[in-house]
Short mmCIF file of C-alpha atoms in Angstrom, two decimals:
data_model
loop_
_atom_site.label_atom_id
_atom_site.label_comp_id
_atom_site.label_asym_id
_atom_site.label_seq_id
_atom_site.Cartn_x
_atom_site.Cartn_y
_atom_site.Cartn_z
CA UNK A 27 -36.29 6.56 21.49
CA UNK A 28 -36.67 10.21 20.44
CA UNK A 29 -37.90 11.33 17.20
CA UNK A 30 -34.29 11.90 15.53
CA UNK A 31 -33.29 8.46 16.13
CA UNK A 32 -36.50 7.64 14.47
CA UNK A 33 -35.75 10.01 11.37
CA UNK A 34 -31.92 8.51 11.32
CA UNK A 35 -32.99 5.52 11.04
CA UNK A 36 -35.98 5.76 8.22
CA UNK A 37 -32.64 7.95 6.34
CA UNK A 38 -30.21 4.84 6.56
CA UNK A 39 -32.33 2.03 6.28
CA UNK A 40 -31.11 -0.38 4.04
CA UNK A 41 -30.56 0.25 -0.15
CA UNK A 42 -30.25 -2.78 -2.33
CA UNK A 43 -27.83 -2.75 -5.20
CA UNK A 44 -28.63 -3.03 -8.81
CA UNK A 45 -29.76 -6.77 -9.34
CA UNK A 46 -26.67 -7.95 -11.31
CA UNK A 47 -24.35 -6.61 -8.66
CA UNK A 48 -23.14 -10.29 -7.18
CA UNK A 49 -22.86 -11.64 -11.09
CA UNK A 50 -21.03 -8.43 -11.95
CA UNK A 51 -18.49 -9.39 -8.66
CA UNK A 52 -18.12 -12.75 -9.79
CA UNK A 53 -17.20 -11.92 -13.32
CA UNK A 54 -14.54 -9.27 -12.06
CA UNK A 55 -13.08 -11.88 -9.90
CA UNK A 56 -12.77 -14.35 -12.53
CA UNK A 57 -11.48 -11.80 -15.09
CA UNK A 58 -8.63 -11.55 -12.47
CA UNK A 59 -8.11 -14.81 -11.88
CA UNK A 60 -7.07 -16.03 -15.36
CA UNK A 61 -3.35 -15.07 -15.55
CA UNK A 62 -2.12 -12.83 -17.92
CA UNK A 63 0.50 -13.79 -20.34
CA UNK A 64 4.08 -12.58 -19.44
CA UNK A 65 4.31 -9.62 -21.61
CA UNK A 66 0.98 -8.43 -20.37
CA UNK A 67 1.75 -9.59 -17.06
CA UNK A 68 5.45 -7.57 -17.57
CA UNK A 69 3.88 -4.31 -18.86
CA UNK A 70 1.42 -4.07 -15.66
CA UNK A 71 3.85 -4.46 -13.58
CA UNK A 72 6.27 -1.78 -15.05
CA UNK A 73 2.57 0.19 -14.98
CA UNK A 74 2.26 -0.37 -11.35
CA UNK A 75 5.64 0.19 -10.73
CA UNK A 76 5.85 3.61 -12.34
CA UNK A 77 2.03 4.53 -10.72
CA UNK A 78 3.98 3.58 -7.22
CA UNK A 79 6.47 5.61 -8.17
CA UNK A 80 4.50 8.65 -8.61
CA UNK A 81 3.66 8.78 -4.65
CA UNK A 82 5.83 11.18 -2.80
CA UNK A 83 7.05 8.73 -0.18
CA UNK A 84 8.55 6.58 -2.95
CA UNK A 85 9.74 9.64 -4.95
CA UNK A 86 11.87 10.45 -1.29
CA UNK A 87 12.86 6.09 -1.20
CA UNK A 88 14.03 6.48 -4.62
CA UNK A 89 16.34 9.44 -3.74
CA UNK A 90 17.88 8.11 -1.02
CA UNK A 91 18.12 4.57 -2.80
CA UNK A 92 19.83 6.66 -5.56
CA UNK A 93 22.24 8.62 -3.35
CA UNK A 94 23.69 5.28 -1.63
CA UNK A 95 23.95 3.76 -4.97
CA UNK A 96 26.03 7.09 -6.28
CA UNK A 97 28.15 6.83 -3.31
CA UNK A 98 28.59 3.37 -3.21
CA UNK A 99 29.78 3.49 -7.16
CA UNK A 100 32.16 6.25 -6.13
CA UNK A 101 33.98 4.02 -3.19
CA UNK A 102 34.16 1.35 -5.61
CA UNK A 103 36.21 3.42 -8.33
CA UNK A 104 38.28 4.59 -5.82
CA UNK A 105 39.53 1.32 -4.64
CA UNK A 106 39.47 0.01 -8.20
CA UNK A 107 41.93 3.41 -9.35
CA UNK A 108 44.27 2.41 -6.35
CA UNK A 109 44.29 -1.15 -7.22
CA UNK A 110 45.37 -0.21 -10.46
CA UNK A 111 48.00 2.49 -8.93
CA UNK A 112 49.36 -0.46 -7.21
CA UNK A 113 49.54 -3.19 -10.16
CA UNK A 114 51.13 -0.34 -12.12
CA UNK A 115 54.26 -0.55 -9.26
CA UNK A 116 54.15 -4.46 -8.86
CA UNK A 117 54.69 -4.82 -12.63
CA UNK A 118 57.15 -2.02 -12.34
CA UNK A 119 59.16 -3.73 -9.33
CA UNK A 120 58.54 -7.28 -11.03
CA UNK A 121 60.06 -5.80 -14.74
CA UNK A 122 63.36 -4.46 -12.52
CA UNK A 123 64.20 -7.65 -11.09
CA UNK A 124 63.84 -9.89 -14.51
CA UNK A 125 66.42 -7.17 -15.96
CA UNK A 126 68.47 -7.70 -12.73
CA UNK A 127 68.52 -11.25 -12.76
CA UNK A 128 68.84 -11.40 -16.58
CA UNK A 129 72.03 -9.29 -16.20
CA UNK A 130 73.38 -11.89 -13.07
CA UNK A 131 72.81 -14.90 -15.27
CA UNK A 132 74.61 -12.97 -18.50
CA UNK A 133 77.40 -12.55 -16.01
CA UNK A 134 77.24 -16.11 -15.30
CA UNK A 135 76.61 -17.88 -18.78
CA UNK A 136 79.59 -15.38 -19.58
CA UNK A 137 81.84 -16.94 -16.88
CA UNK A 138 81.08 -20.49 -17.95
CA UNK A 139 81.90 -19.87 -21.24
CA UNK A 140 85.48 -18.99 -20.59
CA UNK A 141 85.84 -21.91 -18.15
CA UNK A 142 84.68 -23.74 -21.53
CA UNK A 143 87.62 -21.95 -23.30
CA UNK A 144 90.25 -22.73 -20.55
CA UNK A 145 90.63 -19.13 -19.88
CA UNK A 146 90.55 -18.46 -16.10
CA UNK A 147 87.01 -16.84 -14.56
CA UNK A 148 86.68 -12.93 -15.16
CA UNK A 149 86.84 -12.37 -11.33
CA UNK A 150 89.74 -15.13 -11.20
CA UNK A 151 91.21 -13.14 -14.22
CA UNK A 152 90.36 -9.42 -12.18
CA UNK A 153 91.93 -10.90 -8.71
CA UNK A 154 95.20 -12.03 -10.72
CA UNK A 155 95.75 -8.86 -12.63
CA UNK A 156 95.41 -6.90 -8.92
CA UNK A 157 97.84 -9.03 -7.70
CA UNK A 158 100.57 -8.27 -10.95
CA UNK A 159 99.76 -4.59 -10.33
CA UNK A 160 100.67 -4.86 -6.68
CA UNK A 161 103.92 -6.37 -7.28
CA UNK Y 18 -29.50 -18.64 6.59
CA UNK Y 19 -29.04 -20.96 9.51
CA UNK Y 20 -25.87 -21.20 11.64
CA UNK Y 21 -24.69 -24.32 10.46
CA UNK Y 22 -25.86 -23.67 6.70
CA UNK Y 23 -24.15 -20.12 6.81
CA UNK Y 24 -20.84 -21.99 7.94
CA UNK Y 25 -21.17 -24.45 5.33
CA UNK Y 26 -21.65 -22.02 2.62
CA UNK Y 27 -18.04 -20.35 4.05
CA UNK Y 28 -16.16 -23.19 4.16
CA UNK Y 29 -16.92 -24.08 0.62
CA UNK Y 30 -16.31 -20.85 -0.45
CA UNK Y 31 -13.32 -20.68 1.17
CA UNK Y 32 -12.43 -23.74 -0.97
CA UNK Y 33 -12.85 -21.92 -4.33
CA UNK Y 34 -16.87 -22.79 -4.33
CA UNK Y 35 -18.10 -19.71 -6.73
CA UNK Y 36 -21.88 -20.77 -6.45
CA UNK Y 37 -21.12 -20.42 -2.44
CA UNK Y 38 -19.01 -17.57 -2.81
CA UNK Y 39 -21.87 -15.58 -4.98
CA UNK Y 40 -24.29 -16.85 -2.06
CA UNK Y 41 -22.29 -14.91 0.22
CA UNK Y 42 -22.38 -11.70 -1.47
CA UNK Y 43 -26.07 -12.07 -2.43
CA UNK Y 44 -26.81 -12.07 1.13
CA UNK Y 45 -24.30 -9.42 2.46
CA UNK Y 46 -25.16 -6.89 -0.66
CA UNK Y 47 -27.51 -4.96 0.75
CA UNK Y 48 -25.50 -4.28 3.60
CA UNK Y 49 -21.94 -3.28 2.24
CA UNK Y 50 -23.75 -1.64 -0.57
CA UNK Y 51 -26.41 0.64 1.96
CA UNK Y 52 -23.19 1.19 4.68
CA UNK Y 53 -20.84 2.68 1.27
CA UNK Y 54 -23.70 4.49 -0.04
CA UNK Y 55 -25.35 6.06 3.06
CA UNK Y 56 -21.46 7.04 3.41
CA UNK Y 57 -20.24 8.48 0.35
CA UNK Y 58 -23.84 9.51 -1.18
CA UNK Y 59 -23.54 8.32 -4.69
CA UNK Y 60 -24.51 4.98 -6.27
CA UNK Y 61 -21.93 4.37 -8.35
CA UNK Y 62 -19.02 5.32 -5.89
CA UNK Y 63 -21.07 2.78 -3.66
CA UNK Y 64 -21.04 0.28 -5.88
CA UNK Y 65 -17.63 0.30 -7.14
CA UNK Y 66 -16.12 0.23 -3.23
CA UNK Y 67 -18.74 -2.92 -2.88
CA UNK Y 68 -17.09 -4.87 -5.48
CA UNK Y 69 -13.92 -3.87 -3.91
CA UNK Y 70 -15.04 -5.14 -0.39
CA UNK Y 71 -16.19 -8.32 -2.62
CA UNK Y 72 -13.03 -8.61 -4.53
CA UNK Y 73 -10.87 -7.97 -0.99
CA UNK Y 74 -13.29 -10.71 0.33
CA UNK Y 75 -12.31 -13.08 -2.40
CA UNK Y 76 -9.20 -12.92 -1.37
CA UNK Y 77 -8.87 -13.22 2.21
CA UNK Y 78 -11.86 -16.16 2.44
CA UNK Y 79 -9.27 -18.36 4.46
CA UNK Y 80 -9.17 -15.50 7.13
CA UNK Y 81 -12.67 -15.96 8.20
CA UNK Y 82 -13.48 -17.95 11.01
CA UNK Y 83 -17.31 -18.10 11.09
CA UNK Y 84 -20.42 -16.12 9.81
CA UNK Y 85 -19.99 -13.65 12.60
CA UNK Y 86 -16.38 -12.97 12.03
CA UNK Y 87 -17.79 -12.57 8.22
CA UNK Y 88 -20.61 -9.68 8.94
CA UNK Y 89 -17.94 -7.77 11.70
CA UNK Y 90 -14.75 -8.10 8.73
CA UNK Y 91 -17.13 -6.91 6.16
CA UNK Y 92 -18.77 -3.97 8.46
CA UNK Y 93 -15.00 -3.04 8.59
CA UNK Y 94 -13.45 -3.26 5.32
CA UNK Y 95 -16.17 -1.04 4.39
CA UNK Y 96 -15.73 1.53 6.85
CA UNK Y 97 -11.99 1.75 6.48
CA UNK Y 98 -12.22 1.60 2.27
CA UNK Y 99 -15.27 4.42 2.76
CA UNK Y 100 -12.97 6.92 5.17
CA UNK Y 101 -10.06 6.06 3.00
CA UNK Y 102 -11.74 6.51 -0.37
CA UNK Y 103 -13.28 10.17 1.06
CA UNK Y 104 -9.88 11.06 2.35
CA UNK Y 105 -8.69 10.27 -1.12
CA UNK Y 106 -10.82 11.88 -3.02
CA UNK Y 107 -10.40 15.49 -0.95
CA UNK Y 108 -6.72 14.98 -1.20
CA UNK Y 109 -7.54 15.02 -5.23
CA UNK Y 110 -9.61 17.43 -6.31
CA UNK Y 111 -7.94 19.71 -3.84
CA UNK Y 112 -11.31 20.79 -2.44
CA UNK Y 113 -9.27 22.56 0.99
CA UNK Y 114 -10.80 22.81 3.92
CA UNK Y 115 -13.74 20.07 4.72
CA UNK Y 116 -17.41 21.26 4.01
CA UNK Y 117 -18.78 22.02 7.32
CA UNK Y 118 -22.36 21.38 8.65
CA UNK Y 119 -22.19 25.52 8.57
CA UNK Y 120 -22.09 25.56 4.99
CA UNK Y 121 -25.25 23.77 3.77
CA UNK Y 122 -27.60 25.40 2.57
CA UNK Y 123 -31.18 25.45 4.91
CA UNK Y 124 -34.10 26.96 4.03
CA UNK Y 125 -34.98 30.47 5.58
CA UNK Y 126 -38.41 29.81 7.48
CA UNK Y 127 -39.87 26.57 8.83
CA UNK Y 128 -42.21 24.64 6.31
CA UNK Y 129 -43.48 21.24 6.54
CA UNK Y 130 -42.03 18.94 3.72
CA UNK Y 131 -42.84 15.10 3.02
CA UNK Y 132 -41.36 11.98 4.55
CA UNK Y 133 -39.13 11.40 1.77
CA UNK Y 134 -37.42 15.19 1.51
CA UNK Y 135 -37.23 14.82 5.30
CA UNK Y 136 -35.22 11.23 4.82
CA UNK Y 137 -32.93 13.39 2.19
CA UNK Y 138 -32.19 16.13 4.31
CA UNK Y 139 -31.17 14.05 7.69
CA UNK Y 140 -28.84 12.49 4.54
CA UNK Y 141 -27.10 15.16 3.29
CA UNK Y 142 -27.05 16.72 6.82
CA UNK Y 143 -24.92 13.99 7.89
CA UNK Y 144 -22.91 13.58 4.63
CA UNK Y 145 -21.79 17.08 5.67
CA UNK Y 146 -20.04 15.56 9.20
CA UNK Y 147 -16.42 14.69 8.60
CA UNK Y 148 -15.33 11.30 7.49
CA UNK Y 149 -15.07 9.33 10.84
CA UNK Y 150 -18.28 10.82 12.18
CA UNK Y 151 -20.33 10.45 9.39
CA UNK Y 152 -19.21 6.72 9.33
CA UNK Y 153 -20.41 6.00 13.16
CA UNK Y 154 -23.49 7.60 12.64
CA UNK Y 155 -23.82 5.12 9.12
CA UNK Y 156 -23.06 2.27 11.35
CA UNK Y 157 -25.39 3.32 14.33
CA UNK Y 158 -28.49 4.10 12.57
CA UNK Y 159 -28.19 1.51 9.44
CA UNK Y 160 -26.87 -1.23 10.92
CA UNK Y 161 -28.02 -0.49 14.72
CA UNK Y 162 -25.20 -1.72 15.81
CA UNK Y 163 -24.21 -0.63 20.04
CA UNK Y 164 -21.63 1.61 20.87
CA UNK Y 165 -18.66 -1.42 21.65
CA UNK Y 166 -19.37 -2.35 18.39
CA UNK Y 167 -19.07 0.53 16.92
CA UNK Y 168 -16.07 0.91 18.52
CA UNK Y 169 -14.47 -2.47 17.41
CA UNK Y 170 -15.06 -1.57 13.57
CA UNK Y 171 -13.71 1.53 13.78
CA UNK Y 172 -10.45 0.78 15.89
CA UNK Y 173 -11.50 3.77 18.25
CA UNK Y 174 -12.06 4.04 22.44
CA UNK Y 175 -15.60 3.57 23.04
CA UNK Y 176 -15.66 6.55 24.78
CA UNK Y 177 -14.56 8.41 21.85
CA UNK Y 178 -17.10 6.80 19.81
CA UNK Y 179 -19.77 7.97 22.66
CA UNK Y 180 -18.71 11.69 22.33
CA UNK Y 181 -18.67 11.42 18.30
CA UNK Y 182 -21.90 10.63 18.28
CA UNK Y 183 -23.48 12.78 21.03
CA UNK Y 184 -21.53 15.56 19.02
CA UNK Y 185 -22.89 14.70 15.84
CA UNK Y 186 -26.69 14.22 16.97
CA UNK Y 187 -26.62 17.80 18.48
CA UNK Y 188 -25.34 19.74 15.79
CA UNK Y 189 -28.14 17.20 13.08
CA UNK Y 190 -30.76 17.94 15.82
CA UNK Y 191 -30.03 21.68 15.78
CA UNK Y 192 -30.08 21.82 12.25
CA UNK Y 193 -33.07 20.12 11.74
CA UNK Y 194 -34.71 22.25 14.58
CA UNK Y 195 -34.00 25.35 12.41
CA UNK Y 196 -35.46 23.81 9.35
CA UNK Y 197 -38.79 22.28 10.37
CA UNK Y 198 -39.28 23.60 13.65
CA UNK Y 199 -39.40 21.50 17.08
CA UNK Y 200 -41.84 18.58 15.89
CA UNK Y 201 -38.86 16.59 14.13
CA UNK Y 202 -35.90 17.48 16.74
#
């Protein structure tokens, strides 16, 4: 063994810590062992969270977590504008045939009425005036 | 502490003993206090990444297998919290580029000094070596542990480890030559 492994050695032998070192560790660990009530437990979190968020890598997550989201949001009220576009003509489509077949079933109710009345059908009544104007 | 005692003492810490658990640190103090401390040079820093280890200890009790497995994980957490805690702590205070062995201070002729200032030089000589270096040298000289070892704590080749160390011991023994002459190198 040469003299600077000798030297090294005396310079790294070993240092005790201050005497209440292992009753200072177990009194940290037990202060973190009892739980801390919600709210506390709520605000460290957020703490944590917003000390995390503070790194750079996180700061770059966040972005791109933020861009998706943005884009995501932007698909959605697309589809939900041409969902609309197209309930907008449904109604419209559904509105023209109630007004169609109200008018067919005036036409009817109107036909019955002068069966009731023992006048012949309008189109019975159309046909037989045709006929008079052809002779 | 015997074998079998030693295991005893783990197993009922590992069962949420805290009369065991403070048994454990007691007797593994001195050496995850001396490896943080010959590493990062100030008690308090020291300290405060021992009660770390402790508290990391605490916490992953179920992990270890026997005493053995106890001293290597604890030679380890150290070393890794140490290198990660200096790494830190550059990236903060912005200090640039790493204090080199060039840029301590040495004295300008030869003069005998006692034991102690001698002890306090080699120390600040090799705080001066960068973070992975200064920690093999730590582990080799406090803890006298062999190169394999070494090499096991610190997740590195062995022969990596070899030249780290051959490296650092030449440019510590040529230092020391040009402070106090040939009788220490």
């Amino acid at each position: 063994m040469n003299p600077l492994d000798n030297e090294l050695k005396s310079a790294f032998r070993r240092v005790e810590p201050p005497p209440d070192f292992a009753k200072r560790v177990l009194s940290c660990i037990q202060a973190t062992e009892q739980k801390p009530g919600w709210r506390q437990a709520l605000v460290s979190r957020l703490a944590s969270r917003f000390k995390l968020a503070r790194s750079r890598r996180l700061r770059w997550v966040t972005a791109c977590a933020l861009a998706c989201l943005i884009a995501v949001a932007a698909v959605q009220y697309r589809r939900y504008e041409r969902r609309k576009v197209e309930g907008e003509m449904a109604r419209a489509q559904v509105m023209l045939a109630l007004r169609i077949a109200s008018d067919k079933l005036n036409v009817a109710l109107k036909s019955v009425e002068r069966v009731d009345r023992g006048q012949p059908p309008e189109r019975a009544r159309r046909k037989s005036s045709r006929r008079m104007e052809h002779l | 502490m015997t074998g079998h005692h030693a295991e005893d003492v783990l197993a009922r810490s590992a069962r949420g003993d805290a009369a065991a658990f403070e048994q454990i640190v007691r007797e593994h103090q001195g050496m995850v206090f001396s490896l943080a401390y010959h590493f990062c040079g100030d008690p308090s820093a020291a300290e405060e990444l021992a009660q770390d280890v402790f508290f990391q200890l605490y916490r992953n009790l179920r992990a270890i297998k026997s005493p053995a497995h106890l001293t290597f994980w604890l030679r380890k957490v150290t070393a890794h919290r140490s290198i990660d805690r200096a790494r830190r702590r550059r990236h903060d205070l912005l200090l640039g580029p790493p204090l080199s062995l060039e840029d301590v201070p040495e004295p300008m002729a030869p003069m005998p000094l006692p034991e102690v200032a001698l002890a306090g030089k080699v120390r600040r000589l090799v705080q001066a070596l960068p973070a992975k270096r200064r920690m093999v040298v730590v582990l080799r000289y406090q803890e006298e542990l062999e190169l394999h070892e070494i090499a096991e704590i610190m997740e590195m080749p062995i022969n990596t480890v070899k030249s780290c160390l051959e490296r650092s011991l030449a440019i510590l023994r040529a230092k020391l030559t040009r402070c106090f002459g040939d009788v220490h190198a």
